[in-house]
Amino acid sequence: MNSKIITNDKITEDLLKKLFNEEILALRIPNYISNYLSEKLTNFYLNHPKLECHPHDLKVNDEIQLVDYGVDRVGVSYNTTFGHLKNSPNYKNYFNKAIPAIREIRQECAPNIAPFDKLRLELDEIWSPGASIANFEGKKMHVGIARIMKRPEKSYMVEKQPHYDGLQQKGVKIRGQFSANIYIAMPNTGGELELWDVPGIPTDQFIEDSSEINWREILPQSVLVKPEVGELVIINTRKPHAVRNFTENYRISLQSFIGVKEDEHLMIWN
Ligand SMILES: O=C(O)CCC(=O)C(=O)O
Ligand SMILES: [Fe+2]
């Protein structure tokens, strides 16, 4: 087992500091939510009427391109506003739907606490400078998007080319970008999270999704993490990462980005 992948029974400030300072590569908290809730939410998302494609945003020649990596979503994603004006339908849609989407999951989970409500509270309690829903545009954003991979035939796409997530928006100043993933359904074989222990990529650099660039060939040996159902995994998304291919069943996680501001306050968003 890689010594930079830390498994613990709870999130601690010390472990978060180590992750944010790049001393550890991933923080794993098994059984973060119950099997009961994982199963209930899996059924809820698989049958959700608003399930839609969740493309990855790629910066190509200074333009944002959205690429289908075989991931669908329930919930709204900030990247749907990229390249659009502040008064555009895309902006309005994102901000109008953010809080209702959070409340919908809260209601579905009641009387249990919703996974991202729990995470937000715990982060705020544990992290001295505090944690809250991001408000990059002066408005509350979405947290806890559901990432539903139920098109296994497309899952080779997230394996083929590692990616990194680094917010490009001007005016948003964060010194690190991380993500929290809570896994509610996993395929028996495959679907591992693959991580590379290299320095975070500066946000002004981009890796083209081109067949001429084989990032896997350049990168050192990767580390695989096979999350269990109910597990929380926090990673540094500015480091290259990928999801391994799987051939049957589905893989569902609840996810948000965590940005560390210059004053150390944590901003959480999708
Ligand atoms: O689904 C996963 O395991 C990784 C998700 C991911 O790419 C991210 O959180 O940035
Ligand atoms: Fe990612």
GROMACS .gro file of C-alpha atoms and ligand atoms in nm, residues 56 147 163-165 179 235 237 239 241-242 255 257, ligand 2:
model
   14
   56HIS     CA    1  -1.543   1.732  -1.872
  147ARG     CA    2  -2.164   1.158  -1.108
  163HIS     CA    3  -0.709   1.465  -1.658
  164TYR     CA    4  -0.672   1.737  -1.402
  165ASP     CA    5  -0.925   1.990  -1.276
  179SER     CA    6  -1.222   1.712  -0.464
  235ILE     CA    7  -0.776   1.408  -0.367
  237THR     CA    8  -0.747   1.753  -0.856
  239LYS     CA    9  -0.260   1.639  -1.005
  241HIS     CA   10  -0.600   1.144  -1.216
  242ALA     CA   11  -0.820   0.900  -1.405
  255GLN     CA   12  -1.862   1.489  -0.574
  257PHE     CA   13  -1.448   2.052  -0.558
  272FE      FE   14  -1.131   1.502  -1.193
   0.00000   0.00000   0.00000
